PDB file with SEQRES, HELIX, SHEET and CRYST1 records, atoms N, CA, C and O in Angstrom:
SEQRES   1 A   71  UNK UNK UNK UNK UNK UNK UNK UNK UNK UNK UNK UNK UNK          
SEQRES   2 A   71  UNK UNK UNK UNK UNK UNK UNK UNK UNK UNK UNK UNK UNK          
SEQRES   3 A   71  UNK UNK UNK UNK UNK UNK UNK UNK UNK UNK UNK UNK UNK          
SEQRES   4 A   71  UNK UNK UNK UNK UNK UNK UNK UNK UNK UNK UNK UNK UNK          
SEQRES   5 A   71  UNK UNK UNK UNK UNK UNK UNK UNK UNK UNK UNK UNK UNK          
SEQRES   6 A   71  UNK UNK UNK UNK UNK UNK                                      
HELIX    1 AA1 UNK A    8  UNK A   13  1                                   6    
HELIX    2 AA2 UNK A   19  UNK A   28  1                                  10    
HELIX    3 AA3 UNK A   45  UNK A   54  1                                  10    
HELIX    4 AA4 UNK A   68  UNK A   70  5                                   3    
SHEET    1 AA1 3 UNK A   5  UNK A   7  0                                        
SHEET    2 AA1 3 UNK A  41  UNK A  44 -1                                        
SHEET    3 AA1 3 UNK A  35  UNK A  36 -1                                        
CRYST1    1.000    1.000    1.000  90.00  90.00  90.00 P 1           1          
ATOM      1  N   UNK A   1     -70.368 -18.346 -84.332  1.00  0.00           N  
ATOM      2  CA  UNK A   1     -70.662 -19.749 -84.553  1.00  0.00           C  
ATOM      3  C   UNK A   1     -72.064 -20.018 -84.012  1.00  0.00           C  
ATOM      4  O   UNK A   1     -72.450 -19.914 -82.847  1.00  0.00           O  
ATOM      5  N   UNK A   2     -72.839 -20.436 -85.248  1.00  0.00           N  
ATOM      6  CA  UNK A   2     -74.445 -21.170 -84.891  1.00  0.00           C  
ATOM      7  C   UNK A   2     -74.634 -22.162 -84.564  1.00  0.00           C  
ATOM      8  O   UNK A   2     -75.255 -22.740 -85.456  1.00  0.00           O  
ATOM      9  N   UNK A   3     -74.461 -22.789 -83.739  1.00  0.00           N  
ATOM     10  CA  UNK A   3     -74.767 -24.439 -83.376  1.00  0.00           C  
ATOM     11  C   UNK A   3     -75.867 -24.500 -82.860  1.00  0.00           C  
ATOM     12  O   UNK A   3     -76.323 -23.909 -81.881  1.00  0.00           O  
ATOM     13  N   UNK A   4     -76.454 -25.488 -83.773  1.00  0.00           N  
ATOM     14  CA  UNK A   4     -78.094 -25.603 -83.556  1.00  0.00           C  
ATOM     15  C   UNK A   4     -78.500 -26.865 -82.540  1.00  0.00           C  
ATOM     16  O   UNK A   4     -77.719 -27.728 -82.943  1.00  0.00           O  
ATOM     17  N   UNK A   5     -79.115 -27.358 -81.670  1.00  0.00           N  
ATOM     18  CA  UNK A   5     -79.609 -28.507 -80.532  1.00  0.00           C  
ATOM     19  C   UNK A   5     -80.639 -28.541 -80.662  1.00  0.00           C  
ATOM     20  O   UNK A   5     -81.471 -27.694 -80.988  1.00  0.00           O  
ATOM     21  N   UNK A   6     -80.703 -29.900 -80.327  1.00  0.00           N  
ATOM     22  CA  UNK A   6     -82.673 -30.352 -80.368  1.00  0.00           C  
ATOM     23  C   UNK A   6     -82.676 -31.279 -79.328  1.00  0.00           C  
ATOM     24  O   UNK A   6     -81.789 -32.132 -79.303  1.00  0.00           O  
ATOM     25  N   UNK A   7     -83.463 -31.248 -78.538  1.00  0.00           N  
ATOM     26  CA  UNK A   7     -83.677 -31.922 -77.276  1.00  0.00           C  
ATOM     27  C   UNK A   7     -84.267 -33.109 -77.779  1.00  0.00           C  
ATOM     28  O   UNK A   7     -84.603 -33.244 -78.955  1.00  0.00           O  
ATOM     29  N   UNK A   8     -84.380 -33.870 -77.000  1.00  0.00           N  
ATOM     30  CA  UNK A   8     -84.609 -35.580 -77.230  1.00  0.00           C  
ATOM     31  C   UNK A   8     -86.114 -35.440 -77.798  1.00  0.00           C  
ATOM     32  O   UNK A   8     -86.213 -35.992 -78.894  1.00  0.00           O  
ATOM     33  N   UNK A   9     -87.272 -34.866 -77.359  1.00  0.00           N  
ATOM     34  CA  UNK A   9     -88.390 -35.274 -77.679  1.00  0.00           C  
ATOM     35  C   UNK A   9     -88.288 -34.429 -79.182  1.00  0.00           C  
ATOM     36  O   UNK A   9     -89.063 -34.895 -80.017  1.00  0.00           O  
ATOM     37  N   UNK A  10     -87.276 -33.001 -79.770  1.00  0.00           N  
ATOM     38  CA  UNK A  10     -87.555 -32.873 -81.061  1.00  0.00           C  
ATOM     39  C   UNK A  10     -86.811 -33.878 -81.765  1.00  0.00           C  
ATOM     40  O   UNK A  10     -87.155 -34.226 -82.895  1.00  0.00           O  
ATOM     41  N   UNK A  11     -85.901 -34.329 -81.231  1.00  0.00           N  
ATOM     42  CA  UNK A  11     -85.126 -35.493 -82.153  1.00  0.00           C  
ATOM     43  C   UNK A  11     -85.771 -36.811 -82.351  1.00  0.00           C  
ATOM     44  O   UNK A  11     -85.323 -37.649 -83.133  1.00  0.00           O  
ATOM     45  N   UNK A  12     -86.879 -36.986 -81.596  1.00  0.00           N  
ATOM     46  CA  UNK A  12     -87.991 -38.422 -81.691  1.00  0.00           C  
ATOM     47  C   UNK A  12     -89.256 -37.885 -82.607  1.00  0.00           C  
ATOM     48  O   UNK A  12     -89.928 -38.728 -83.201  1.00  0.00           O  
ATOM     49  N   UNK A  13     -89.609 -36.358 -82.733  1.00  0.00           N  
ATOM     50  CA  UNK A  13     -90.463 -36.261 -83.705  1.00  0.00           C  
ATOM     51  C   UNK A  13     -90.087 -36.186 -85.147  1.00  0.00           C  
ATOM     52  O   UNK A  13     -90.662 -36.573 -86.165  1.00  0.00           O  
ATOM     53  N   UNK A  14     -88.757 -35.469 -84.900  1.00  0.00           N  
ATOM     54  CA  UNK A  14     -88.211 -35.342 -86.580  1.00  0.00           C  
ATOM     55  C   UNK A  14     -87.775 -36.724 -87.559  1.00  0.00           C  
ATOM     56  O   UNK A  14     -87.815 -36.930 -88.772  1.00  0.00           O  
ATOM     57  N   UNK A  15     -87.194 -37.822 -85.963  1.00  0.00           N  
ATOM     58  CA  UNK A  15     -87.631 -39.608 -86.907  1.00  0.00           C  
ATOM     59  C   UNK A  15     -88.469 -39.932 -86.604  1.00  0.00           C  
ATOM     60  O   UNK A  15     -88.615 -41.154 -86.638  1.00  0.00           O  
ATOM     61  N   UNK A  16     -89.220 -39.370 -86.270  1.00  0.00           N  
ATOM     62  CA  UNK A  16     -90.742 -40.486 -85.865  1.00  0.00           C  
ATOM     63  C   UNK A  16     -90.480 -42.009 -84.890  1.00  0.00           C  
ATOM     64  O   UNK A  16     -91.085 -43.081 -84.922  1.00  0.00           O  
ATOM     65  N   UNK A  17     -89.428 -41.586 -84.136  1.00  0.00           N  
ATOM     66  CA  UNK A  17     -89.319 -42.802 -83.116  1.00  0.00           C  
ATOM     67  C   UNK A  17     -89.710 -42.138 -81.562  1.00  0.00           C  
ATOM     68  O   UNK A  17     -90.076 -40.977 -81.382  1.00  0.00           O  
ATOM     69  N   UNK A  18     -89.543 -43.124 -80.562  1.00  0.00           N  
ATOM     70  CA  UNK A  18     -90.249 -43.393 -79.440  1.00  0.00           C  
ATOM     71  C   UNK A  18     -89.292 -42.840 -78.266  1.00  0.00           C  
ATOM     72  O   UNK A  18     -88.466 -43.662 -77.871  1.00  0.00           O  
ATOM     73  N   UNK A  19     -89.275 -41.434 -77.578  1.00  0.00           N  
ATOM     74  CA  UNK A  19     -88.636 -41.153 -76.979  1.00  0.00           C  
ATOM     75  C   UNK A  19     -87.551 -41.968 -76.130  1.00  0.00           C  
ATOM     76  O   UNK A  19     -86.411 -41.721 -75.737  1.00  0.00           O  
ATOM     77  N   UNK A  20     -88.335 -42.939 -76.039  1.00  0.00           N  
ATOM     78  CA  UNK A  20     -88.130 -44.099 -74.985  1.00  0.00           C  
ATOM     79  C   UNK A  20     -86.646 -44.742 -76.320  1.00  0.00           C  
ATOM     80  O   UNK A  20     -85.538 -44.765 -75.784  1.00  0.00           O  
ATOM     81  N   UNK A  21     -86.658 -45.140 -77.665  1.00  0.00           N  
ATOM     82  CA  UNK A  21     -85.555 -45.569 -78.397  1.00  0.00           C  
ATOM     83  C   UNK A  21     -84.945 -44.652 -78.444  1.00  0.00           C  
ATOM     84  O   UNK A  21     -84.032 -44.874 -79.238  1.00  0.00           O  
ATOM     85  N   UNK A  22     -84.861 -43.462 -77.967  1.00  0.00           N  
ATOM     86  CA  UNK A  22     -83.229 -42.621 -78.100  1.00  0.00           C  
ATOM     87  C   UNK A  22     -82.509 -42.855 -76.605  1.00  0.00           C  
ATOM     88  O   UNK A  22     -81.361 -43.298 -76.559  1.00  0.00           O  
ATOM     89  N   UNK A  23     -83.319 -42.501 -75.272  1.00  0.00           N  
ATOM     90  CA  UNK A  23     -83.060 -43.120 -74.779  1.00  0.00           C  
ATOM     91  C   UNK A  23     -82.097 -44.584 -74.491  1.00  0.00           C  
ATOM     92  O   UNK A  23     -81.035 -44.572 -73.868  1.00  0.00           O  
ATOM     93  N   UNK A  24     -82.667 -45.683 -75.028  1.00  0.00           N  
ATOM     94  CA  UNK A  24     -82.251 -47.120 -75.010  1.00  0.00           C  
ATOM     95  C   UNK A  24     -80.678 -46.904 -75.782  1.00  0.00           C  
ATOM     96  O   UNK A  24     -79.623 -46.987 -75.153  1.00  0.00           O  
ATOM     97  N   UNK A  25     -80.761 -46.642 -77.125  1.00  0.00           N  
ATOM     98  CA  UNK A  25     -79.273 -46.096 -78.193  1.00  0.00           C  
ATOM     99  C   UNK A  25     -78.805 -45.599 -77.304  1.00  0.00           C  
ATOM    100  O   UNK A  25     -77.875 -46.277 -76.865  1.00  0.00           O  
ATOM    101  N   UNK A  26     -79.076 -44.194 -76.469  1.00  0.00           N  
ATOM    102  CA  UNK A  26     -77.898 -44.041 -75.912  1.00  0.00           C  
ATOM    103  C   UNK A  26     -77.642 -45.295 -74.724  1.00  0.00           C  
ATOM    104  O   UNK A  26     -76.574 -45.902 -74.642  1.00  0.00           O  
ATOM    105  N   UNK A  27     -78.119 -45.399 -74.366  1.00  0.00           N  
ATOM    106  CA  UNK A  27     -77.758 -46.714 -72.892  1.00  0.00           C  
ATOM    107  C   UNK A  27     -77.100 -47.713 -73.683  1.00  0.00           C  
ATOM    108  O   UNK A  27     -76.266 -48.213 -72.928  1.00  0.00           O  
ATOM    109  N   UNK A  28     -77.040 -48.223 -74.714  1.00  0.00           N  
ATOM    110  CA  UNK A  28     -76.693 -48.838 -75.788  1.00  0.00           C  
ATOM    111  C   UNK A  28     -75.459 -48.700 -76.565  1.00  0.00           C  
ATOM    112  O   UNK A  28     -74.917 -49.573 -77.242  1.00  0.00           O  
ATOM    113  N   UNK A  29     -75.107 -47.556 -76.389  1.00  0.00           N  
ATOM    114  CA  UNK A  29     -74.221 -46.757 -77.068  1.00  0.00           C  
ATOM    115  C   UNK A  29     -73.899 -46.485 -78.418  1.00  0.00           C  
ATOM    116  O   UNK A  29     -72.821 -46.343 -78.994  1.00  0.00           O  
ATOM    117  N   UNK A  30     -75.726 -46.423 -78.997  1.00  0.00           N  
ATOM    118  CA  UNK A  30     -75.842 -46.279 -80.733  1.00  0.00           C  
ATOM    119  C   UNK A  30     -76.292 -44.961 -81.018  1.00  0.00           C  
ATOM    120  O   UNK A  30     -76.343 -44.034 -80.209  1.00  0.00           O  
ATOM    121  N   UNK A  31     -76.626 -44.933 -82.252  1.00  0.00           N  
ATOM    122  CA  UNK A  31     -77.581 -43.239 -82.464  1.00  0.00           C  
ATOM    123  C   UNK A  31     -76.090 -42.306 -82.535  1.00  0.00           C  
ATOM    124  O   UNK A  31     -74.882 -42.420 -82.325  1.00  0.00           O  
ATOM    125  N   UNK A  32     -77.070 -41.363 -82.967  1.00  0.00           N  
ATOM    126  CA  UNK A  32     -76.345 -39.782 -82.905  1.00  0.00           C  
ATOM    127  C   UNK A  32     -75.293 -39.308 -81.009  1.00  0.00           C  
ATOM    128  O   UNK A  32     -75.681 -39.366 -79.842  1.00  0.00           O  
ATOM    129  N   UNK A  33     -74.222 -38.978 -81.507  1.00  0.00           N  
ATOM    130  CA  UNK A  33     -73.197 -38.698 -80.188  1.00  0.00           C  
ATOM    131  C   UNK A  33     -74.370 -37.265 -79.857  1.00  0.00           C  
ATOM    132  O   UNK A  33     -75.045 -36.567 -80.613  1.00  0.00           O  
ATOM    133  N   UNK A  34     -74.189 -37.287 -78.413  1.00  0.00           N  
ATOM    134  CA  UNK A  34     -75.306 -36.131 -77.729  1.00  0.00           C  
ATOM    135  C   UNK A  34     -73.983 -35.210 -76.454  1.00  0.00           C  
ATOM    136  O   UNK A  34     -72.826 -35.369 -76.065  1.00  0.00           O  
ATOM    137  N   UNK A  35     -75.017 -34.363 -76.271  1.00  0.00           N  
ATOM    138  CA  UNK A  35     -74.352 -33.490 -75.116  1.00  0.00           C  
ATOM    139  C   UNK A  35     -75.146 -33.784 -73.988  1.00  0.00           C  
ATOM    140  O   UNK A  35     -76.352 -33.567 -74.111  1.00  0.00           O  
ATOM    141  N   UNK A  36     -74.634 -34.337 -72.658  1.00  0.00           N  
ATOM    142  CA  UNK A  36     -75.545 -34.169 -71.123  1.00  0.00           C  
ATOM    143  C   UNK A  36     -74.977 -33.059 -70.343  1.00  0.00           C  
ATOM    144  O   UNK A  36     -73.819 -33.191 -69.947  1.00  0.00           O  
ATOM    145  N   UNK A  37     -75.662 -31.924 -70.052  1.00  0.00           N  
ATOM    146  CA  UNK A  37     -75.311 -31.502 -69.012  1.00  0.00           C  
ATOM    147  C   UNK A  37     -76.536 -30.605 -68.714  1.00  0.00           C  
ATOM    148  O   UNK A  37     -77.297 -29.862 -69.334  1.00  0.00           O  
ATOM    149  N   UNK A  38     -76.261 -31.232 -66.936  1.00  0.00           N  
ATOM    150  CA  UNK A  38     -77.144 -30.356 -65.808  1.00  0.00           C  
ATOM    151  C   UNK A  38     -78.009 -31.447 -66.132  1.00  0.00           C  
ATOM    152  O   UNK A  38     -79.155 -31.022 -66.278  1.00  0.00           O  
ATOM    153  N   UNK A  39     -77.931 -32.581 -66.290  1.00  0.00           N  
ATOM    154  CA  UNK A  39     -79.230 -33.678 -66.326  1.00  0.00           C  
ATOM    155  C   UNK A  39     -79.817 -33.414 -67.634  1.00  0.00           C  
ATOM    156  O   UNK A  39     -80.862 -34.064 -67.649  1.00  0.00           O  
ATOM    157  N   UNK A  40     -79.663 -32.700 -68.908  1.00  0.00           N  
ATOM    158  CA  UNK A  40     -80.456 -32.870 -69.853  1.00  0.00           C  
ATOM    159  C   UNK A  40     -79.555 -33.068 -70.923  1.00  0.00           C  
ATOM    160  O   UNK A  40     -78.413 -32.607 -70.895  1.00  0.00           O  
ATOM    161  N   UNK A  41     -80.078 -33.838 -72.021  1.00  0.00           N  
ATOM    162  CA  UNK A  41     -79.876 -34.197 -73.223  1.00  0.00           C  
ATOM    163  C   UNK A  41     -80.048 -33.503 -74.209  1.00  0.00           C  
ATOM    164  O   UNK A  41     -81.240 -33.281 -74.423  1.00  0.00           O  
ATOM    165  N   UNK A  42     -78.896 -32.763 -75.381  1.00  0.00           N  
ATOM    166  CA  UNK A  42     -78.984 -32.376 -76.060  1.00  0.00           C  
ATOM    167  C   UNK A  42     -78.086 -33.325 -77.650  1.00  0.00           C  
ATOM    168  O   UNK A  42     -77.092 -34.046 -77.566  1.00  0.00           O  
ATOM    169  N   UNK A  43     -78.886 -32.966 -78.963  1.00  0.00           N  
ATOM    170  CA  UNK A  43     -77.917 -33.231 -79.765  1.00  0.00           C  
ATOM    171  C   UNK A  43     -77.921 -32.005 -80.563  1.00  0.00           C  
ATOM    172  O   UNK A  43     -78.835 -31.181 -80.581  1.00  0.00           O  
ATOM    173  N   UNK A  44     -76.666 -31.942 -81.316  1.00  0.00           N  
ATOM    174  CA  UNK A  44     -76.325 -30.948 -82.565  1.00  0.00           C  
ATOM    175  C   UNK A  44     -76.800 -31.189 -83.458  1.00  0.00           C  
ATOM    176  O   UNK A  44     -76.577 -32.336 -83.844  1.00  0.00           O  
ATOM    177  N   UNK A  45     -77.545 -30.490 -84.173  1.00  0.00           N  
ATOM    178  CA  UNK A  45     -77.878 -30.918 -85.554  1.00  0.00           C  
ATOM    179  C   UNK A  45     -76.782 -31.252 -86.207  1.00  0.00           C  
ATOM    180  O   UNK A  45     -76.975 -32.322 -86.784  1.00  0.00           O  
ATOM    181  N   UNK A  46     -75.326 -30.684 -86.455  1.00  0.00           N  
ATOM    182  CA  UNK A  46     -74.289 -31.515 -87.125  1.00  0.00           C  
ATOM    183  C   UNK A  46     -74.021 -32.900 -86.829  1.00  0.00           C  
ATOM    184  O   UNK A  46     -73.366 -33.636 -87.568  1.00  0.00           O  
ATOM    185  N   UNK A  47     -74.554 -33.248 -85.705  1.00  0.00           N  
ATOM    186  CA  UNK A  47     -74.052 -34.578 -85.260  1.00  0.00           C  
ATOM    187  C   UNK A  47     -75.270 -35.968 -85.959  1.00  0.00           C  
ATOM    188  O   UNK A  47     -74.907 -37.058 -86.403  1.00  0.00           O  
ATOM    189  N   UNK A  48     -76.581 -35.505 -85.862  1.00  0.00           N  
ATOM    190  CA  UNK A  48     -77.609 -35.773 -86.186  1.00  0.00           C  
ATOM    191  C   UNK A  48     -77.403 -35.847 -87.592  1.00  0.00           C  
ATOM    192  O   UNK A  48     -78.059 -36.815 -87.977  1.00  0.00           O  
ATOM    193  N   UNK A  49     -76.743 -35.237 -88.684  1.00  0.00           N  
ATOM    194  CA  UNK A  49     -77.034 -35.340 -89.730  1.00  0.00           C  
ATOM    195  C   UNK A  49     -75.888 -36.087 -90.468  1.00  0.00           C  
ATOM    196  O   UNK A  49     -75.827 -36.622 -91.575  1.00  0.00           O  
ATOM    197  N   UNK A  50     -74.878 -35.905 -89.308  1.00  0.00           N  
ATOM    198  CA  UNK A  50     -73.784 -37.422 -89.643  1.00  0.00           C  
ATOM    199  C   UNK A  50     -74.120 -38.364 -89.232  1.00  0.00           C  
ATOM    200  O   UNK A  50     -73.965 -39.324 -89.987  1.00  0.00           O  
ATOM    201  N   UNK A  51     -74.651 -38.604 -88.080  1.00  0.00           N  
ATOM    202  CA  UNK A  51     -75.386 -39.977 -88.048  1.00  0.00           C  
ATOM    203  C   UNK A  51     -76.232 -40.219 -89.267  1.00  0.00           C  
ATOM    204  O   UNK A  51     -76.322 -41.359 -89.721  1.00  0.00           O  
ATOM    205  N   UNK A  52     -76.731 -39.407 -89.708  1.00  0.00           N  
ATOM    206  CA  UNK A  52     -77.954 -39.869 -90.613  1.00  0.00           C  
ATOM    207  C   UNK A  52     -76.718 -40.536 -92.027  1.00  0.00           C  
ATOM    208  O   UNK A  52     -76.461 -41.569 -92.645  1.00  0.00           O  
ATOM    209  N   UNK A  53     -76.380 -39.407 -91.939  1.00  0.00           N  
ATOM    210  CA  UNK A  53     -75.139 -40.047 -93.629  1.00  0.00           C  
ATOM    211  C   UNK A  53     -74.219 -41.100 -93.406  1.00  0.00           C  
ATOM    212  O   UNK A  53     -73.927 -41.880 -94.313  1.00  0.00           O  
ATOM    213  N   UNK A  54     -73.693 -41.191 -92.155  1.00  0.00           N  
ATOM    214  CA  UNK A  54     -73.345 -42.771 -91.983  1.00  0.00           C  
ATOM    215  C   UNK A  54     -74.274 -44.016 -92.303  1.00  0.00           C  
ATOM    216  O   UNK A  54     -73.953 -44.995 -92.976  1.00  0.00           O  
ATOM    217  N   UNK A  55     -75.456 -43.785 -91.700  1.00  0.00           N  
ATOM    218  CA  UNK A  55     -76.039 -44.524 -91.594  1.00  0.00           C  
ATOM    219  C   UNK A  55     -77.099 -45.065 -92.767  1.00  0.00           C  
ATOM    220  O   UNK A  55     -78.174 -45.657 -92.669  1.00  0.00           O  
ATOM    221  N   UNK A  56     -76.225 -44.541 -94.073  1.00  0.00           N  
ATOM    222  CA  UNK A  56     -77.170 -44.675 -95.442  1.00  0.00           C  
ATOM    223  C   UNK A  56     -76.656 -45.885 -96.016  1.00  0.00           C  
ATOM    224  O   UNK A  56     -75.437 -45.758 -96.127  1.00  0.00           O  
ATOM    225  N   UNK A  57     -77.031 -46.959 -96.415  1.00  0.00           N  
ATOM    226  CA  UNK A  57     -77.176 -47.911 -97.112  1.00  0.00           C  
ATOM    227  C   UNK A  57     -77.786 -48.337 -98.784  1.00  0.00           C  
ATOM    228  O   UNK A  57     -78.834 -47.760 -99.077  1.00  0.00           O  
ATOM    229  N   UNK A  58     -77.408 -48.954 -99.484  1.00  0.00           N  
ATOM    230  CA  UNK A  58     -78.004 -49.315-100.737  1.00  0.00           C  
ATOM    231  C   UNK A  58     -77.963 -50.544-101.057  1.00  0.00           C  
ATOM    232  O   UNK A  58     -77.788 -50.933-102.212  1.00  0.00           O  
ATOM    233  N   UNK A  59     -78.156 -51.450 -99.837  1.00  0.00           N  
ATOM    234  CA  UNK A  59     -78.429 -52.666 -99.522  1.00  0.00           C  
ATOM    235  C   UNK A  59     -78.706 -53.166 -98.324  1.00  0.00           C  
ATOM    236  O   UNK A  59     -78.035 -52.802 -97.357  1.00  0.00           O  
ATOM    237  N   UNK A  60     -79.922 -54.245 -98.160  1.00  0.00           N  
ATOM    238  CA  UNK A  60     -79.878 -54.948 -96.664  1.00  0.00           C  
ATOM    239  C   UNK A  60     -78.868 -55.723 -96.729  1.00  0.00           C  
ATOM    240  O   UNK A  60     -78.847 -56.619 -95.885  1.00  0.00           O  
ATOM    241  N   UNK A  61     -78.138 -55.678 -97.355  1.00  0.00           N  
ATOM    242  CA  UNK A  61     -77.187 -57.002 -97.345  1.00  0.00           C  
ATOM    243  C   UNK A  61     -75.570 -55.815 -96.749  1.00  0.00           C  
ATOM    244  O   UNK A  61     -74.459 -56.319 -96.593  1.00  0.00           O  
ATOM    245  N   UNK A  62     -75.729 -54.920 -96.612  1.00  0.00           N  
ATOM    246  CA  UNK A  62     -74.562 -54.055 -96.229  1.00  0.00           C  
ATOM    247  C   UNK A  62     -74.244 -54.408 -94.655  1.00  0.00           C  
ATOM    248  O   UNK A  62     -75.128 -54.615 -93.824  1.00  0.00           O  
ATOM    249  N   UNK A  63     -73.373 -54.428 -94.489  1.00  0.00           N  
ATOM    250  CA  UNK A  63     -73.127 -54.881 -92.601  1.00  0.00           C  
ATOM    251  C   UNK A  63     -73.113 -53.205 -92.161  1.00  0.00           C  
ATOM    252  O   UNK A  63     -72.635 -52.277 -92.813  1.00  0.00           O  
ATOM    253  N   UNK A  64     -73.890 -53.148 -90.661  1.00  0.00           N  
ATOM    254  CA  UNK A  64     -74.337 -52.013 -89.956  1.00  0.00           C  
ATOM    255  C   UNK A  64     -73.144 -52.111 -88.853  1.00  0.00           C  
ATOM    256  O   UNK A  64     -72.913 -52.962 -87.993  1.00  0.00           O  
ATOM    257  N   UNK A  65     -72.407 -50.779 -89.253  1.00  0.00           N  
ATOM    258  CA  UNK A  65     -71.701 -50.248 -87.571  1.00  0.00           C  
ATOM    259  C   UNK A  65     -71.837 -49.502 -87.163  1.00  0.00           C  
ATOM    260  O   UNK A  65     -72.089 -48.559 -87.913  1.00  0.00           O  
ATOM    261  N   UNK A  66     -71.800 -49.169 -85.458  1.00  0.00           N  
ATOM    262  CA  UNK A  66     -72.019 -47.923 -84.775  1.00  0.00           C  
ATOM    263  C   UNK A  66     -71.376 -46.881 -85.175  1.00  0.00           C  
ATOM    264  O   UNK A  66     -70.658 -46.915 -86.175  1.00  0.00           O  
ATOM    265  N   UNK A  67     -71.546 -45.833 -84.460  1.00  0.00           N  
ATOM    266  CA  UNK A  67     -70.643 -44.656 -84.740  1.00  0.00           C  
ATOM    267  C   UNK A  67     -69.806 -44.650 -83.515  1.00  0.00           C  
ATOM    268  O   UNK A  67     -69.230 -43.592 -83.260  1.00  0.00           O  
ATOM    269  N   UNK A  68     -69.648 -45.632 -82.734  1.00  0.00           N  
ATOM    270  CA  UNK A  68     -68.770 -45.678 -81.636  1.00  0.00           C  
ATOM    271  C   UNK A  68     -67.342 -45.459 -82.069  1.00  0.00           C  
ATOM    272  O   UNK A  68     -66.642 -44.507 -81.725  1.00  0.00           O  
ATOM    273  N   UNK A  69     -67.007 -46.405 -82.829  1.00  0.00           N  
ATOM    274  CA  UNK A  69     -65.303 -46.233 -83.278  1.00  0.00           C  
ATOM    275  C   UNK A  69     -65.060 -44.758 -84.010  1.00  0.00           C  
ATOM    276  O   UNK A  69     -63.969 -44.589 -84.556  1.00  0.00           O  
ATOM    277  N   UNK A  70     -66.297 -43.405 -84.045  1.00  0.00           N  
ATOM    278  CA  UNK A  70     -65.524 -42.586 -84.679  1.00  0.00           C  
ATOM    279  C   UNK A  70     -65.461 -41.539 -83.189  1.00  0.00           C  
ATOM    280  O   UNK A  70     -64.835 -40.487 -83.312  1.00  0.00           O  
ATOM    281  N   UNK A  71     -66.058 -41.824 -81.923  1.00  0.00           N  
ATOM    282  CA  UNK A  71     -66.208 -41.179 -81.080  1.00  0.00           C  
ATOM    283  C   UNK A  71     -64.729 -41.075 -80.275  1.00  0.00           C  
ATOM    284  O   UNK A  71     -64.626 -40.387 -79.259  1.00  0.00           O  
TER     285      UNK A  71                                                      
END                                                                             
């Protein structure tokens, strides 16, 4: 089994967001589910790419939910 991880700063270059907003999501309890241990942050790319497919829309008019209720 290959399970692939990307640490927070590759997961802020691959969306082009602000280390500092993955951060906040998680304190927040939004974004992609992650792994902590030993003090560092990891996510799975499987997890990352269900967040991403949840999170597809074909309207602003669609109502947005976390991925909390699938955790």
């Amino acid at each position: 089994m290959d399970i692939q991880y990307l640490t927070q700063a590759q997961l802020a270059v691959r969306w082009q967001v602000a280390e500092s907003t993955l951060e906040r999501w998680r304190s927040e309890g939004i974004g992609p589910i992650y792994l902590k241990m030993m003090g560092r942050v990891r996510y799975r790319l499987s997890d990352i790419l269900a967040f991403g497919a949840e999170s597809l829309r074909k309207s602003t008019s669609e109502s947005y939910t976390t991925c909390n209720s699938t955790r």
